[in-house]
Amino acid sequence: MSSGKTVRAKGGLAPLRLGPAGREGVPLLEWMCARYPSLERTRLAELFVEGAFVDSDGEPLGALAPSTVIARGAYFYRPVADEVDSPIKVKIIAETDNWIAVDKPAGLATTPRGAYVARSVTVALRRQEGNDQLVPAHRLDRPTAGVLLFTKRREMRGAYQKLFEQRQVQKRYRLLAPYIGEKFSFEGKIFRPEGSRRVVASKKGEPNSFTVFTCLGRCGSQALYEARPTTGRMHQIRAHMACLGAPIVGDQMYGGVSAGQLQLLAYSLEFKDPFGEQVYLRTSQRLPLKGA
């Protein structure tokens, strides 16, 4: 029987829990070959030898183990396709015993997903700090640079994630876009069409997003804006500016002019620490951002 312990991460990456349930009389290697046909049988056999498959207690599982063990908990330390030759250095802005704030570079995903595993801030920071319990309290899009907050311990996650969910964090962004006014806002509905990578912002329907924009300076037809979103929808600021007819510079997904890099920066976070004082965090990066 499993001891109920959490299966530890390796190299900053937590293992995948296998499922659905295995089949009576089918060895785990055979089950994996059928479940993951993209992985060659010889490579899977090597992974078993390397200890990539473990039970709920973290004990290695052999290739001939019955696949029915999956029902009790079996885990797979998957290969990292985008492994890096040298460690990715993540700049620390500030930290306490409960959290650590970093200055995320553009081009790194917040969490490991798809083609971005080693090239994610979560994995890079876990490796750098030697702490596999680090988890982001919120997220930034891969092309977006700036302030990103992580919790250090499992028991702290809920308290800080709740700050963002309950809109108790003041978020300020800076961006470059065509000049359309000194101060304006956008309130509307954001939704993502099925199968699309981008979202749509519309004035029609029940509003679920709101952002206030303030011009901080102009250079010809372009302007530097501060954006203060009070909601946190996917691609919110990008979609709002696109709907206003002024897509962010470098945001070709939403119609912006090419610039080598999305000119959107998560400039600062401010919140009352549930276990401390008022916190103000600011990026050291400045616009325009160079190509990632």
Coordinates of C-alpha atoms in Angstrom, one line a residue:
M1 CA 0.0 0.0 0.0
S2 CA 1.1 3.5 -0.7
S3 CA 2.4 5.6 2.2
G4 CA 0.6 8.7 0.9
K5 CA 3.8 10.7 0.5
T6 CA 4.0 13.1 -2.4
V7 CA 6.2 11.8 -5.2
R8 CA 9.2 14.1 -5.4
A9 CA 10.2 16.1 -8.4
K10 CA 13.4 15.5 -10.3
G11 CA 15.3 18.3 -12.1
G12 CA 12.6 20.8 -11.2
L13 CA 9.9 18.7 -12.9
A14 CA 7.1 16.7 -11.2
P15 CA 6.3 13.3 -12.6
L16 CA 3.1 12.6 -14.6
R17 CA 0.6 10.3 -12.9
L18 CA -0.2 7.4 -15.4
G19 CA -3.8 6.7 -16.3
P20 CA -6.3 5.5 -17.1
A21 CA -6.1 2.1 -15.2
G22 CA -3.9 -0.7 -16.6
R23 CA -5.1 -4.0 -17.8
E24 CA -4.9 -7.4 -16.1
G25 CA -2.1 -9.5 -17.5
V26 CA -0.5 -6.6 -19.4
P27 CA 3.0 -5.6 -18.3
L28 CA 3.7 -1.9 -17.8
L29 CA 6.0 -1.7 -20.7
E30 CA 3.4 -3.0 -23.1
W31 CA 0.8 -0.7 -21.6
M32 CA 3.1 2.3 -22.2
C33 CA 3.9 1.2 -25.8
A34 CA 0.1 1.2 -26.5
R35 CA -0.6 4.4 -24.6
Y36 CA 2.4 6.5 -25.9
P37 CA 3.1 5.3 -29.5
S38 CA 5.2 8.3 -30.2
L39 CA 7.9 6.9 -27.8
E40 CA 9.9 4.1 -29.3
R41 CA 9.8 0.7 -27.4
T42 CA 13.6 0.7 -27.1
R43 CA 13.6 4.2 -25.6
L44 CA 10.8 3.2 -23.1
A45 CA 12.8 0.2 -22.1
E46 CA 15.8 2.5 -21.4
L47 CA 13.6 4.8 -19.3
F48 CA 12.6 1.8 -17.1
V49 CA 16.2 1.0 -16.5
E50 CA 16.9 4.7 -15.7
G51 CA 14.2 4.6 -13.0
A52 CA 11.8 6.9 -14.8
F53 CA 8.8 4.9 -13.6
V54 CA 7.9 4.8 -9.9
D55 CA 5.1 3.9 -7.6
S56 CA 3.4 6.2 -5.1
D57 CA 6.2 5.7 -2.6
G58 CA 8.8 6.7 -5.2
E59 CA 10.1 3.2 -5.6
P60 CA 11.2 2.2 -9.1
L61 CA 8.8 0.1 -11.3
G62 CA 10.2 -2.5 -13.7
A63 CA 9.2 -3.0 -17.3
L64 CA 7.5 -6.3 -16.3
A65 CA 5.5 -4.8 -13.4
P66 CA 1.8 -5.4 -13.9
S67 CA 0.1 -2.4 -15.4
T68 CA -2.7 -2.8 -12.8
V69 CA -0.3 -1.0 -10.4
I70 CA -1.5 2.2 -12.1
A71 CA -4.7 2.0 -10.1
R72 CA -2.7 2.4 -6.9
G73 CA -0.6 5.2 -8.3
A74 CA 2.2 5.0 -10.9
Y75 CA 4.3 7.9 -12.1
F76 CA 6.5 8.7 -15.1
Y77 CA 9.4 11.1 -15.1
R78 CA 9.1 12.1 -18.8
P79 CA 12.1 13.0 -20.9
V80 CA 12.7 16.8 -21.3
A81 CA 12.7 17.4 -25.0
D82 CA 13.9 21.0 -24.7
E83 CA 16.7 20.4 -22.2
V84 CA 19.2 23.2 -22.1
D85 CA 23.0 22.9 -22.3
S86 CA 23.6 25.4 -19.5
P87 CA 21.3 26.5 -16.6
I88 CA 18.9 29.3 -17.2
K89 CA 19.6 32.1 -14.8
V90 CA 16.4 33.7 -13.4
K91 CA 16.8 37.2 -11.8
I92 CA 15.4 37.5 -8.2
I93 CA 13.6 40.8 -7.4
A94 CA 12.8 40.0 -3.7
E95 CA 11.9 37.1 -1.4
T96 CA 10.6 36.2 2.0
D97 CA 10.3 32.9 3.8
N98 CA 7.0 32.4 1.9
W99 CA 7.5 33.7 -1.6
I100 CA 10.1 34.7 -4.2
A101 CA 9.5 37.3 -6.9
V102 CA 11.5 37.0 -10.2
D103 CA 12.0 39.2 -13.2
K104 CA 10.7 36.9 -16.0
P105 CA 12.5 37.2 -19.3
A106 CA 10.4 37.2 -22.5
G107 CA 10.4 33.9 -24.3
L108 CA 10.2 31.6 -21.3
A109 CA 6.9 30.0 -20.4
T110 CA 5.7 30.4 -16.8
T111 CA 5.0 26.7 -16.3
P112 CA 6.3 23.6 -18.1
R113 CA 3.9 22.7 -20.9
G114 CA 4.1 21.3 -24.4
A115 CA 7.4 22.2 -26.1
Y116 CA 8.5 24.5 -23.2
V117 CA 9.6 22.4 -20.2
A118 CA 13.2 23.2 -19.3
R119 CA 12.6 26.6 -20.9
S120 CA 10.0 27.5 -18.4
V121 CA 10.5 29.8 -15.4
T122 CA 9.1 27.2 -13.0
V123 CA 11.6 24.5 -13.9
A124 CA 14.5 27.0 -14.2
L125 CA 13.8 28.5 -10.9
R126 CA 13.3 25.2 -9.1
R127 CA 16.7 24.1 -10.4
Q128 CA 18.4 27.4 -9.5
E129 CA 17.0 27.5 -5.9
G130 CA 17.0 23.8 -5.3
N131 CA 13.3 23.9 -4.3
D132 CA 10.9 21.6 -6.1
Q133 CA 7.9 23.1 -4.2
L134 CA 8.2 26.5 -6.0
V135 CA 4.8 27.2 -7.8
P136 CA 3.7 30.4 -9.5
A137 CA 0.9 32.3 -7.7
H138 CA -0.2 33.7 -11.1
R139 CA 0.9 33.4 -14.8
L140 CA 2.4 35.6 -17.5
D141 CA 2.2 34.7 -21.2
R142 CA 5.4 33.3 -22.7
P143 CA 6.2 36.5 -24.8
T144 CA 5.5 38.8 -21.8
A145 CA 8.4 39.8 -19.5
G146 CA 8.3 41.2 -16.0
V147 CA 7.3 40.5 -12.4
L148 CA 6.3 37.0 -11.5
L149 CA 5.5 35.8 -8.0
F150 CA 6.2 32.2 -6.8
T151 CA 5.3 30.5 -3.5
K152 CA 8.1 28.6 -1.8
R153 CA 6.2 26.0 0.2
R154 CA 3.1 23.8 -0.6
E155 CA 1.2 25.1 2.4
M156 CA 1.6 28.7 1.3
R157 CA 0.2 28.3 -2.2
G158 CA -3.5 28.8 -1.4
A159 CA -3.0 32.1 0.5
Y160 CA -1.1 33.9 -2.3
Q161 CA -3.1 32.4 -5.2
K162 CA -6.2 33.6 -3.5
L163 CA -4.9 37.2 -3.5
F164 CA -4.9 37.1 -7.3
E165 CA -8.2 35.2 -7.6
Q166 CA -9.9 37.7 -5.3
R167 CA -8.4 40.7 -7.2
Q168 CA -6.4 41.9 -4.1
V169 CA -3.2 42.5 -6.1
Q170 CA -2.7 45.7 -8.0
K171 CA -1.1 44.9 -11.3
R172 CA 0.5 47.4 -13.6
Y173 CA 1.8 46.8 -17.1
R174 CA 3.6 49.0 -19.6
L175 CA 3.3 48.6 -23.3
L176 CA 4.1 50.3 -26.6
A177 CA 1.3 50.8 -29.1
P178 CA -0.2 53.4 -31.5
Y179 CA -1.3 56.6 -29.8
I180 CA -5.1 56.7 -29.4
G181 CA -5.6 58.9 -26.4
E182 CA -4.4 60.1 -23.0
K183 CA -6.6 58.0 -20.8
F184 CA -9.2 55.4 -21.7
S185 CA -10.6 52.1 -20.6
F186 CA -12.0 48.9 -22.1
E187 CA -14.8 46.8 -20.6
G188 CA -16.1 43.9 -22.5
K189 CA -16.4 40.1 -22.9
I190 CA -13.3 38.0 -23.7
F191 CA -13.8 34.5 -25.1
R192 CA -11.7 32.0 -27.0
P193 CA -13.2 30.4 -30.1
E194 CA -12.9 26.6 -30.1
G195 CA -9.6 25.5 -31.5
S196 CA -8.1 29.0 -31.6
R197 CA -4.8 30.1 -29.9
R198 CA -6.1 33.7 -29.6
V199 CA -9.0 35.2 -27.8
V200 CA -11.6 37.7 -28.9
A201 CA -12.6 40.9 -27.1
S202 CA -16.0 42.2 -27.7
K203 CA -18.3 45.0 -26.5
K204 CA -21.2 42.6 -26.9
G205 CA -22.3 40.1 -24.2
E206 CA -21.8 40.1 -20.5
P207 CA -18.5 41.9 -19.6
N208 CA -15.9 39.8 -17.9
S209 CA -12.8 42.0 -18.3
F210 CA -11.8 45.5 -17.6
T211 CA -8.6 47.5 -18.1
V212 CA -7.7 51.2 -17.6
F213 CA -5.0 52.6 -19.9
T214 CA -3.0 55.8 -19.3
C215 CA -0.5 57.4 -21.7
L216 CA 2.9 58.0 -20.1
G217 CA 4.6 59.6 -23.2
R218 CA 4.6 59.8 -27.0
C219 CA 7.1 59.4 -29.7
G220 CA 5.5 60.3 -33.1
S221 CA 2.6 58.0 -33.7
Q222 CA 3.6 55.6 -31.0
A223 CA 3.0 55.9 -27.2
L224 CA 4.1 54.4 -24.0
Y225 CA 1.0 53.3 -21.9
E226 CA 0.4 52.0 -18.4
A227 CA -2.3 49.3 -18.3
R228 CA -4.1 48.5 -15.0
P229 CA -6.3 45.4 -15.4
T230 CA -8.8 44.6 -12.7
T231 CA -9.5 41.2 -14.1
G232 CA -7.1 38.5 -15.3
R233 CA -8.4 37.0 -18.5
M234 CA -6.1 35.2 -21.0
H235 CA -4.4 37.8 -23.3
Q236 CA -6.6 40.5 -21.8
I237 CA -4.4 43.6 -22.4
R238 CA -3.4 42.3 -25.8
A239 CA -7.0 41.7 -26.9
H240 CA -8.3 44.9 -25.4
M241 CA -5.7 47.0 -27.3
A242 CA -6.4 45.1 -30.5
C243 CA -10.1 45.7 -30.2
L244 CA -9.5 49.4 -29.7
G245 CA -7.6 49.4 -33.0
A246 CA -4.2 49.9 -31.5
P247 CA -2.5 46.4 -31.2
I248 CA 0.6 46.3 -29.1
V249 CA 3.9 46.7 -31.0
G250 CA 5.4 43.2 -31.7
D251 CA 2.1 41.5 -31.1
Q252 CA 1.6 40.0 -34.6
M253 CA -1.0 37.5 -33.2
Y254 CA -3.3 40.4 -32.7
G255 CA -2.3 42.6 -35.6
G256 CA 0.6 44.5 -34.2
V257 CA 3.6 45.6 -36.3
S258 CA 6.6 43.4 -36.3
A259 CA 9.2 44.3 -33.7
G260 CA 11.1 41.1 -32.9
Q261 CA 9.5 41.0 -29.4
L262 CA 6.1 41.7 -27.8
Q263 CA 6.4 45.2 -26.2
L264 CA 4.4 44.3 -23.1
L265 CA 6.0 44.4 -19.7
A266 CA 4.5 43.2 -16.3
Y267 CA 5.8 46.3 -14.6
S268 CA 4.8 45.9 -11.0
L269 CA 2.7 44.1 -8.4
E270 CA 1.4 45.5 -5.1
F271 CA -0.4 43.6 -2.4
K272 CA -0.9 43.2 1.4
D273 CA 1.1 40.1 2.4
P274 CA -1.3 37.7 4.3
F275 CA 1.6 37.0 6.7
G276 CA 3.4 40.4 6.6
E277 CA 3.4 44.0 5.4
Q278 CA 2.5 45.8 2.2
V279 CA 4.6 44.6 -0.7
Y280 CA 5.6 46.5 -3.8
L281 CA 7.6 44.7 -6.5
R282 CA 8.9 46.2 -9.7
T283 CA 10.7 44.9 -12.8
S284 CA 14.2 46.3 -13.7
Q285 CA 13.4 45.8 -17.4
R286 CA 12.4 48.7 -19.6
L287 CA 10.7 49.2 -23.0
P288 CA 11.5 48.7 -25.7
L289 CA 12.4 45.1 -25.1
K290 CA 15.0 43.5 -27.3
G291 CA 14.1 40.4 -29.3
A292 CA 14.1 37.2 -27.1

